[in-house]
Short mmCIF file of C-alpha atoms in Angstrom, two decimals:
data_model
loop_
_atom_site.label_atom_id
_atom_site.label_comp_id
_atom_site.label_asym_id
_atom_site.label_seq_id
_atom_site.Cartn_x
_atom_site.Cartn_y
_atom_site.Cartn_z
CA UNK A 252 32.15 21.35 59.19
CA UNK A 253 30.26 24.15 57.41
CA UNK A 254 31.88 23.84 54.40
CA UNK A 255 31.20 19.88 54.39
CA UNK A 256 27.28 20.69 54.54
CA UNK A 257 27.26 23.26 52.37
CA UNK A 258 29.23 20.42 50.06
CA UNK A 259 26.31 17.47 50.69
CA UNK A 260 23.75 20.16 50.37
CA UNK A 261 24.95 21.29 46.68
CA UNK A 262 25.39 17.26 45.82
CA UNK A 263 21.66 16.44 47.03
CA UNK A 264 20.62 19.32 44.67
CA UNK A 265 22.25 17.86 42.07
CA UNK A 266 21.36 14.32 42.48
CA UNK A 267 17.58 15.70 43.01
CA UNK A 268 18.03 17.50 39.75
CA UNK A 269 19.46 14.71 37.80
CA UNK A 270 16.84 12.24 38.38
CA UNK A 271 14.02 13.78 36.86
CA UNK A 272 11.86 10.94 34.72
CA UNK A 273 12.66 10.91 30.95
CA UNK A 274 9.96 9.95 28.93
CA UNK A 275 9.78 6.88 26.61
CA UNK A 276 7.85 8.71 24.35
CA UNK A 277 8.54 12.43 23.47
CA UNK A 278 5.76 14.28 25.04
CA UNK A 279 4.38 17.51 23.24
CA UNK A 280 5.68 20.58 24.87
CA UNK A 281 2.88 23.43 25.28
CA UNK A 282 4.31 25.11 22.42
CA UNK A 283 3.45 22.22 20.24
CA UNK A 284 0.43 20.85 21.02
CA UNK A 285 -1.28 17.29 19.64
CA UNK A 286 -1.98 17.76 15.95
CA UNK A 287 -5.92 17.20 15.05
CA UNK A 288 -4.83 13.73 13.02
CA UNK A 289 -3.35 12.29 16.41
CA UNK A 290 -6.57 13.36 18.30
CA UNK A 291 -9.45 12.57 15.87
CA UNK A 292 -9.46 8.43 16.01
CA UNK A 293 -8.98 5.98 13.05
CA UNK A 294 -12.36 4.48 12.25
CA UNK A 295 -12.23 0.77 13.03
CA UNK A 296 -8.15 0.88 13.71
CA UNK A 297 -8.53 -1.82 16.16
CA UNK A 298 -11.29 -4.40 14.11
CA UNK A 299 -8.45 -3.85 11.64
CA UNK A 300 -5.52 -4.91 13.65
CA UNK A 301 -8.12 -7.77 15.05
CA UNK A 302 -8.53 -8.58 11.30
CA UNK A 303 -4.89 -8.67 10.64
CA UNK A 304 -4.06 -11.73 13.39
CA UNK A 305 -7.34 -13.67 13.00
CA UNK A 306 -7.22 -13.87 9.00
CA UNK A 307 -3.60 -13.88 8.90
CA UNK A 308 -2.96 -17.09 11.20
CA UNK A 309 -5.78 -18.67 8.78
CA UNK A 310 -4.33 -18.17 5.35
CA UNK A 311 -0.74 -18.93 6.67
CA UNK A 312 -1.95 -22.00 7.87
CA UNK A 313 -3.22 -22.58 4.69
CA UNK A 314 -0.18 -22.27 3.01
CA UNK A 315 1.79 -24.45 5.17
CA UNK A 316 -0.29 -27.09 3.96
CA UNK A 317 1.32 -28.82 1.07
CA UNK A 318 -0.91 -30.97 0.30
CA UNK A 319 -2.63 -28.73 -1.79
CA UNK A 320 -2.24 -28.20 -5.03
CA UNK A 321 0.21 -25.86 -6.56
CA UNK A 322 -2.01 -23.39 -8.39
CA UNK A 323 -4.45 -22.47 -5.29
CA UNK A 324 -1.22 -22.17 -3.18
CA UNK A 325 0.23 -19.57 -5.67
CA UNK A 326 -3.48 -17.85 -6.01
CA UNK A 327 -3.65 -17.24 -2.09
CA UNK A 328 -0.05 -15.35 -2.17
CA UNK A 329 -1.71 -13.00 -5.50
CA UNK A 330 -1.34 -9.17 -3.94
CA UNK A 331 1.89 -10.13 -2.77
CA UNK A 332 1.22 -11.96 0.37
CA UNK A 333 5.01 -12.12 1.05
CA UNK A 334 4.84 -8.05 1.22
CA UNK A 335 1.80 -8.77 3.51
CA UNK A 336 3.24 -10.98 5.83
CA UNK A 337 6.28 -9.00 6.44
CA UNK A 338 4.25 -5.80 7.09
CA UNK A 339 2.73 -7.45 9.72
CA UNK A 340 5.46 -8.40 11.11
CA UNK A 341 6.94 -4.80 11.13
CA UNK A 342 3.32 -3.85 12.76
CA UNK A 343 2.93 -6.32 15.48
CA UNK A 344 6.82 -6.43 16.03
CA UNK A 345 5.88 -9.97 16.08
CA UNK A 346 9.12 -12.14 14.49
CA UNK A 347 6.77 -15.51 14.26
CA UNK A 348 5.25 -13.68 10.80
CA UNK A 349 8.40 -13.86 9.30
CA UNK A 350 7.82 -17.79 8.84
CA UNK A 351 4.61 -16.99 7.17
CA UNK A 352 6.25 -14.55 4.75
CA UNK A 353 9.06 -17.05 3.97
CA UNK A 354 6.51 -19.69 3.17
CA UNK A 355 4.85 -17.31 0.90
CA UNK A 356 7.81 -16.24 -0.81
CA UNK A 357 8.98 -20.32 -1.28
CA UNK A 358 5.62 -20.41 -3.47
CA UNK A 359 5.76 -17.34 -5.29
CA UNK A 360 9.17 -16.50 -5.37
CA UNK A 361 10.98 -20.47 -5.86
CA UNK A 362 8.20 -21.88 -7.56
CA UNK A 363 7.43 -19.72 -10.02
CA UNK A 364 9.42 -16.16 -10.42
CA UNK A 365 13.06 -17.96 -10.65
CA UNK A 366 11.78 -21.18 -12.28
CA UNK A 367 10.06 -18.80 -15.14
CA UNK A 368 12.76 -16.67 -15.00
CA UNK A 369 10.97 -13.55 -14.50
CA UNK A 370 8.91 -14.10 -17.50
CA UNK A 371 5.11 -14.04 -15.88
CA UNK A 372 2.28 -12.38 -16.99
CA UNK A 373 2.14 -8.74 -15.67
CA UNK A 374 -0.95 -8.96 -13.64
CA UNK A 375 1.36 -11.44 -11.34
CA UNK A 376 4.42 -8.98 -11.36
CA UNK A 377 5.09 -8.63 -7.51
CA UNK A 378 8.46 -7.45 -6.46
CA UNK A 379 8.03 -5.53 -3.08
CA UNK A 380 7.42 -8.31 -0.66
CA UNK A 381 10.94 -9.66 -2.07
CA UNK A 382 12.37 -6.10 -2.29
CA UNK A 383 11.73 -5.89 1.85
CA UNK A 384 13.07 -9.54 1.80
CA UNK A 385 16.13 -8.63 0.53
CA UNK A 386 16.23 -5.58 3.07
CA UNK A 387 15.75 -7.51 5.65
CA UNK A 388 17.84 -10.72 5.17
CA UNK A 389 19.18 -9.83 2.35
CA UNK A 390 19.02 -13.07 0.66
CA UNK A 391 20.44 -13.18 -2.76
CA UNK A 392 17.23 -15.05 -4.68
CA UNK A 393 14.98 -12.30 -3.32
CA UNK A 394 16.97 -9.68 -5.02
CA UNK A 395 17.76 -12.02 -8.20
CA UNK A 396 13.84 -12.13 -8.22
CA UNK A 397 12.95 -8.47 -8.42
CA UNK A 398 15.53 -7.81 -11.06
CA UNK A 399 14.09 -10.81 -13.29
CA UNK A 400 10.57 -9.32 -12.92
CA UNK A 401 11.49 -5.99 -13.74
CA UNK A 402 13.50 -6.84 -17.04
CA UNK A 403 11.31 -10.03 -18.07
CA UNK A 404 7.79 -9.80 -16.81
CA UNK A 405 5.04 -8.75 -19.09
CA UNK A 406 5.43 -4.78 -20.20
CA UNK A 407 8.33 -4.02 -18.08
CA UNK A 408 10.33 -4.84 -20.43
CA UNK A 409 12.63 -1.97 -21.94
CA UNK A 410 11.95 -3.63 -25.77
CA UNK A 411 7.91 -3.49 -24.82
CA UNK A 412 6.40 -0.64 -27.51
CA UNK A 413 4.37 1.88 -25.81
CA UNK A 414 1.67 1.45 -27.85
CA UNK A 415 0.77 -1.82 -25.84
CA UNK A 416 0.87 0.13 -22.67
CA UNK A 417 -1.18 3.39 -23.38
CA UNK A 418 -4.40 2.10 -22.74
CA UNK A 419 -5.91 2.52 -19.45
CA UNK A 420 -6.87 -1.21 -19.73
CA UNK A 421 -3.01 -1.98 -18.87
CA UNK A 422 -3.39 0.29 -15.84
CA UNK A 423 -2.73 -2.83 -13.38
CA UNK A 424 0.24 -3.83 -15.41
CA UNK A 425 1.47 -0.83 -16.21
CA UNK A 426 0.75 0.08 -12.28
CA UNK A 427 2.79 -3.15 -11.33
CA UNK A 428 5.99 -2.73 -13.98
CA UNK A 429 6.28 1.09 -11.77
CA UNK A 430 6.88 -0.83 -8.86
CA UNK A 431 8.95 -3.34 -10.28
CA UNK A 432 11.71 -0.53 -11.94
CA UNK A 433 12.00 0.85 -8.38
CA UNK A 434 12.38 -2.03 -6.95
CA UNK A 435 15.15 -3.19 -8.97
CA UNK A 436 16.70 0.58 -8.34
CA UNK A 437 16.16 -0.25 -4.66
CA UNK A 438 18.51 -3.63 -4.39
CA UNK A 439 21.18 -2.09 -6.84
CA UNK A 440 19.92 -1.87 -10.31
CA UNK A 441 20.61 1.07 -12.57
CA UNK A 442 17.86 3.56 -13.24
CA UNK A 443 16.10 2.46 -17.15
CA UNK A 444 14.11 5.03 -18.91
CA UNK A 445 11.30 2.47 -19.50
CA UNK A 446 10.14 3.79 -16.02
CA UNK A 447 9.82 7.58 -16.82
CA UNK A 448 7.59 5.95 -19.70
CA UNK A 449 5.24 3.92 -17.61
CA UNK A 450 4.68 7.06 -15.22
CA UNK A 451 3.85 9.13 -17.78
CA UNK A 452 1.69 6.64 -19.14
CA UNK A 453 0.18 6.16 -15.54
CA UNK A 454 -0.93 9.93 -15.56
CA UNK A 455 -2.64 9.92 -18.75
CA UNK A 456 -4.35 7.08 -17.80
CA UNK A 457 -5.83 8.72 -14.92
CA UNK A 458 -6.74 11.49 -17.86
CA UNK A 459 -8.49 8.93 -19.75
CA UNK A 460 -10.47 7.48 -17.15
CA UNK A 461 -11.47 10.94 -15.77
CA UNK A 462 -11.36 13.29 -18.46
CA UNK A 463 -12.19 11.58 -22.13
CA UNK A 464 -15.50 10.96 -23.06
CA UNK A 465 -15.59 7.30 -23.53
CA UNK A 466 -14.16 6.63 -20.51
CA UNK A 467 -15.40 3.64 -18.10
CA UNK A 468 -13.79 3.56 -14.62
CA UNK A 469 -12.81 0.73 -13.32
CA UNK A 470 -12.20 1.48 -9.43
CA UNK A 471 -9.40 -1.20 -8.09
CA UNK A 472 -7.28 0.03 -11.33
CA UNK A 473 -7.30 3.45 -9.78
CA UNK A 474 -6.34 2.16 -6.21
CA UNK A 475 -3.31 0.70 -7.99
CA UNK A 476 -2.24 2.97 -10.45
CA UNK A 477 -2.63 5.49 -7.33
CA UNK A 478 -0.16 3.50 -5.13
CA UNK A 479 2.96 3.29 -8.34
CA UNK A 480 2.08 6.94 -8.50
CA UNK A 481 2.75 7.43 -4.81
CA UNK A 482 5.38 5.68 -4.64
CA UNK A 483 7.20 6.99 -7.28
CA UNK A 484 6.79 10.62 -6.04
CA UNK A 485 8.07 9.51 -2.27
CA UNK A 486 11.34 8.08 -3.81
CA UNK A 487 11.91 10.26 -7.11
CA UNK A 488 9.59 13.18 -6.61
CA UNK A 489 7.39 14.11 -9.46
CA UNK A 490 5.16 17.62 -9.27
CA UNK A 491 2.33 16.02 -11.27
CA UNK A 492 1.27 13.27 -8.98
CA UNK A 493 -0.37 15.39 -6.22
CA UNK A 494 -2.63 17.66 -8.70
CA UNK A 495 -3.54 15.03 -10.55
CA UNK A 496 -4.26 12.00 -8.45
CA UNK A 497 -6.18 15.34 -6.12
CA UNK A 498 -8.30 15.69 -9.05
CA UNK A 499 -8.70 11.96 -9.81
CA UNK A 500 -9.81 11.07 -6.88
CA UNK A 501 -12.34 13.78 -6.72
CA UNK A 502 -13.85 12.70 -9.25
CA UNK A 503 -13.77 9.21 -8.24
CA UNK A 504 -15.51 9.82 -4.88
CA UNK A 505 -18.43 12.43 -7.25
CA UNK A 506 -18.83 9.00 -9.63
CA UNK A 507 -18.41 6.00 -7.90
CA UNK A 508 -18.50 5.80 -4.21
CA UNK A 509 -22.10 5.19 -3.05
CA UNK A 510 -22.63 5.99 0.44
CA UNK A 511 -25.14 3.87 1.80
CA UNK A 512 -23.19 1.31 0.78
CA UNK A 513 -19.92 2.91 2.56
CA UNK A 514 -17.89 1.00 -0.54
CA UNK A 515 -17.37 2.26 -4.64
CA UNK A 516 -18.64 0.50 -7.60
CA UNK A 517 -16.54 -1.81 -8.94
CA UNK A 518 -16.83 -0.70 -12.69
CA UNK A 519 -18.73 2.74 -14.38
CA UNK A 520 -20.57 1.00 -16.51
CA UNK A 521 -20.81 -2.81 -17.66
CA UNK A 522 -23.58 -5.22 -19.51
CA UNK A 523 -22.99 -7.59 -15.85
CA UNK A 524 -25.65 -5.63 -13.54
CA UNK A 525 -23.44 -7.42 -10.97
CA UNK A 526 -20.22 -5.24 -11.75
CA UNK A 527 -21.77 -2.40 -11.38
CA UNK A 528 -22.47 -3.08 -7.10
CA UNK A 529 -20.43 -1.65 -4.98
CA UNK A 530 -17.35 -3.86 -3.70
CA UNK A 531 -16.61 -2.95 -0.24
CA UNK A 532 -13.01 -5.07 -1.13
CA UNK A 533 -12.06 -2.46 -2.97
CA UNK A 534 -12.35 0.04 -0.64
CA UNK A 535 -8.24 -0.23 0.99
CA UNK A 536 -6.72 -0.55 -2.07
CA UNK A 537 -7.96 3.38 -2.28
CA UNK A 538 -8.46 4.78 1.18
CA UNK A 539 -4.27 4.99 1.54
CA UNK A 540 -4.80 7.27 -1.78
CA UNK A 541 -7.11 9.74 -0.16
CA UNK A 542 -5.26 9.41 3.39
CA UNK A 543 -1.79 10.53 1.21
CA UNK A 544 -3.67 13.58 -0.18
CA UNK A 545 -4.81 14.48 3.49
CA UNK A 546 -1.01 13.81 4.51
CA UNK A 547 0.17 16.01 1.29
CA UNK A 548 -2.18 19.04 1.82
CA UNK A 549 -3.93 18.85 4.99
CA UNK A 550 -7.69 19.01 3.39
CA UNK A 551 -9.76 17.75 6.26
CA UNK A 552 -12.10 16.52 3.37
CA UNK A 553 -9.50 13.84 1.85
CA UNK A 554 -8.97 12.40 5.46
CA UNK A 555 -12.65 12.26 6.43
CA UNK A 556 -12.89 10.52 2.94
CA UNK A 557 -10.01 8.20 3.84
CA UNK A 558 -11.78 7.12 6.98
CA UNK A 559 -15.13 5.91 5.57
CA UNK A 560 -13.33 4.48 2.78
CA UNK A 561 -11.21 2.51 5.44
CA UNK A 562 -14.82 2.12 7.91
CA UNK A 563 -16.55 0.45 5.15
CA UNK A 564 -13.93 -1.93 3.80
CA UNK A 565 -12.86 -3.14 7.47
CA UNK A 566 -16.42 -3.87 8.41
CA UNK A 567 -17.91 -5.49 5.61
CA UNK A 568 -14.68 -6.66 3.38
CA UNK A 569 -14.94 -10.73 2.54
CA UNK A 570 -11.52 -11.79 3.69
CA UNK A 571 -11.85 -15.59 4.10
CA UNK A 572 -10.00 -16.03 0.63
CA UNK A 573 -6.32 -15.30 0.47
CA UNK A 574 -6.22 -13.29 -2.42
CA UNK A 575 -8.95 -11.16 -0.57
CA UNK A 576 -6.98 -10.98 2.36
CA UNK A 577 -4.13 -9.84 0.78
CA UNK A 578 -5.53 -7.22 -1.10
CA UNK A 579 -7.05 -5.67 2.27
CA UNK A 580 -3.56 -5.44 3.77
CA UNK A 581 -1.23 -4.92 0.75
CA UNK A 582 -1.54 -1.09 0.97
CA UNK A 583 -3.48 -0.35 3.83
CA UNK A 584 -0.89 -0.09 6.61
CA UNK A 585 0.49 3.11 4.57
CA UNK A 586 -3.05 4.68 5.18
CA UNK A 587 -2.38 3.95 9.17
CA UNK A 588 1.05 5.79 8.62
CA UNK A 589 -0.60 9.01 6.99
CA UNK A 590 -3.46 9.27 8.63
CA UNK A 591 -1.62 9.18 12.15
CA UNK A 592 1.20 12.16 11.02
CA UNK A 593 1.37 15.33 10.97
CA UNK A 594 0.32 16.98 7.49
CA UNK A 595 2.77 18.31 5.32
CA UNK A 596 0.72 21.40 4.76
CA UNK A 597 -2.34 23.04 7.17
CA UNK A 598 -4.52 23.51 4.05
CA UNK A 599 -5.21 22.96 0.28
CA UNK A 600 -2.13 22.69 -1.51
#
């Protein structure tokens, strides 16, 4: 009989032991407490998110609706609103987005990529909403798509000469052919040195802009050459990006953010008094720049930057159009992700 209680007494410990809770979330352990980014709050996260689902429904709506023309149908997907769509749906974990982003792609990717054959100007070269596509369904079209843009649209082309590409005037395009080459290396196509060519380009544009004498800076150009920058460091690594986009965007904020207007001139300097106000639409297409510094090197300054960057384009950002819309939430849920993790480095890098 004793050795039958001793028995139920060493299974109740063990049962007792075994049940303890395990959390859904891993919890910090006192060795490791929360990291300043996870305590200090994202500026207007949740007018953002609100944003997102109110404005979204809208211009999906609006792009069910086939009785409208072709050409404003195409102009409310500009920014890639397939890439929008579908990074919604990866936010709210929401599947009903995914019919937006398939309506979206119908009109940019059906209509007018295949039909065209590639062969569009490069200020409409948009592969990354069908590069997800493919990742996600992987539907053959989407990845026929990106490889058409990246060999036929305007200045991706390997046969393009340089010389039409040095300019910082071709920043967007040249900013859009980046992101088309890695694109194309993301659903299976080989590596072309035209790439290597375009980033270098890319960084001496951000030279020119900052550094020459005649320069005029023209602010969304940065935002975008900043993002094919990015993005070709995350997936190839490159040791310039960092120092220089650092410096670029120091200079940006000394030059052309104006803070009682919480938003950056649009252009330097221009004959239009109008393009030289500031454009509080601009303002995410650059706030996931300074939040990637932050991420990068842990200076407090970048993220503080980053959040009244992201403050003043949430709360006064016009995004009843489609194209507006789009360019709001094209890049900005990568300023989310690095402003919410844990910095690569505790200091300047």
């Amino acid at each position: 009989m004793r050795a039958r209680n001793l028995l139920i007494a060493a299974l109740s410990l063990l049962l007792i032991s075994g049940c303890k809770k395990t959390p859904l979330v891993d919890e910090p352990s006192p060795e490791e407490p929360l990291g300043e980014e996870q305590t200090v709050a994202i500026p207007e996260l949740g007018r953002w998110e609100a944003q997102m689902v109110q404005y979204g429904k809208k211009h999906c709506q609006s792009l069910k609706d086939s009785s409208r023309p072709f050409d404003p149908l195409l102009a409310d997907t500009y920014y890639d609103g397939q890439l929008v769509f579908l990074q919604i749906e990866e936010y709210t974990k929401d599947p009903s987005w995914g019919e937006c982003a398939n309506i979206a792609k119908k009109i940019y990717r059906d209509k007018y990529v295949l039909p065209n054959e590639g062969k569009v100007p490069g200020y409409w070269n948009f592969s990354l909403g069908m590069v997800k596509d493919y990742g996600k369904t992987r539907d053959q079209k989407s990845k026929e798509g990106v490889l058409l843009l990246a060999k036929n649209a305007a200045y991706s082309g390997d046969l393009t000469p340089h010389t039409e590409t040095e300019s910082s005037e071709r920043s967007r395009e040249v900013a859009y052919a980046i992101l088309s080459h890695l694109g194309a290396e993301e659903v299976g196509a080989i590596p072309r040195t035209r790439v290597k060519v375009l980033v270098a380009q890319a960084l001496k544009h951000l030279r020119q802009w900052f550094e020459a004498e005649d320069h005029n800076i023209k602010t969304f150009m940065v935002g975008l050459t900043a993002q094919a920058l990015i993005t070709y460091d995350e997936k190839k690594g490159n040791d310039q990006v960092l120092p220089a986009l650092t410096s670029a965007l120091e200079s940006l904020w000394r030059t052309m953010w104006v803070p009682s207007k919480r938003a950056f001139k649009y252009v330097e300097r221009s004959d239009d008094p109008k393009e030289l106000e500031p454009s509080a639409d601009l303002n995410l297409l650059l706030a996931p720049a300074y939040a990637w510094v932050y991420h990068k090197t842990g200076d407090k300054e970048f993220r503080e930057r980053a959040d009244q960057i992201f403050a003043g384009g949430v709360t006064q950002a016009w995004l009843d159009n489609g194209k507006q819309f789009n360019q709001n939430y094209r890049w900005s849920f990568d300023y989310v992700k690095w402003r919410q993790a844990r910095p690569e480095s505790s200091g300047h890098y």
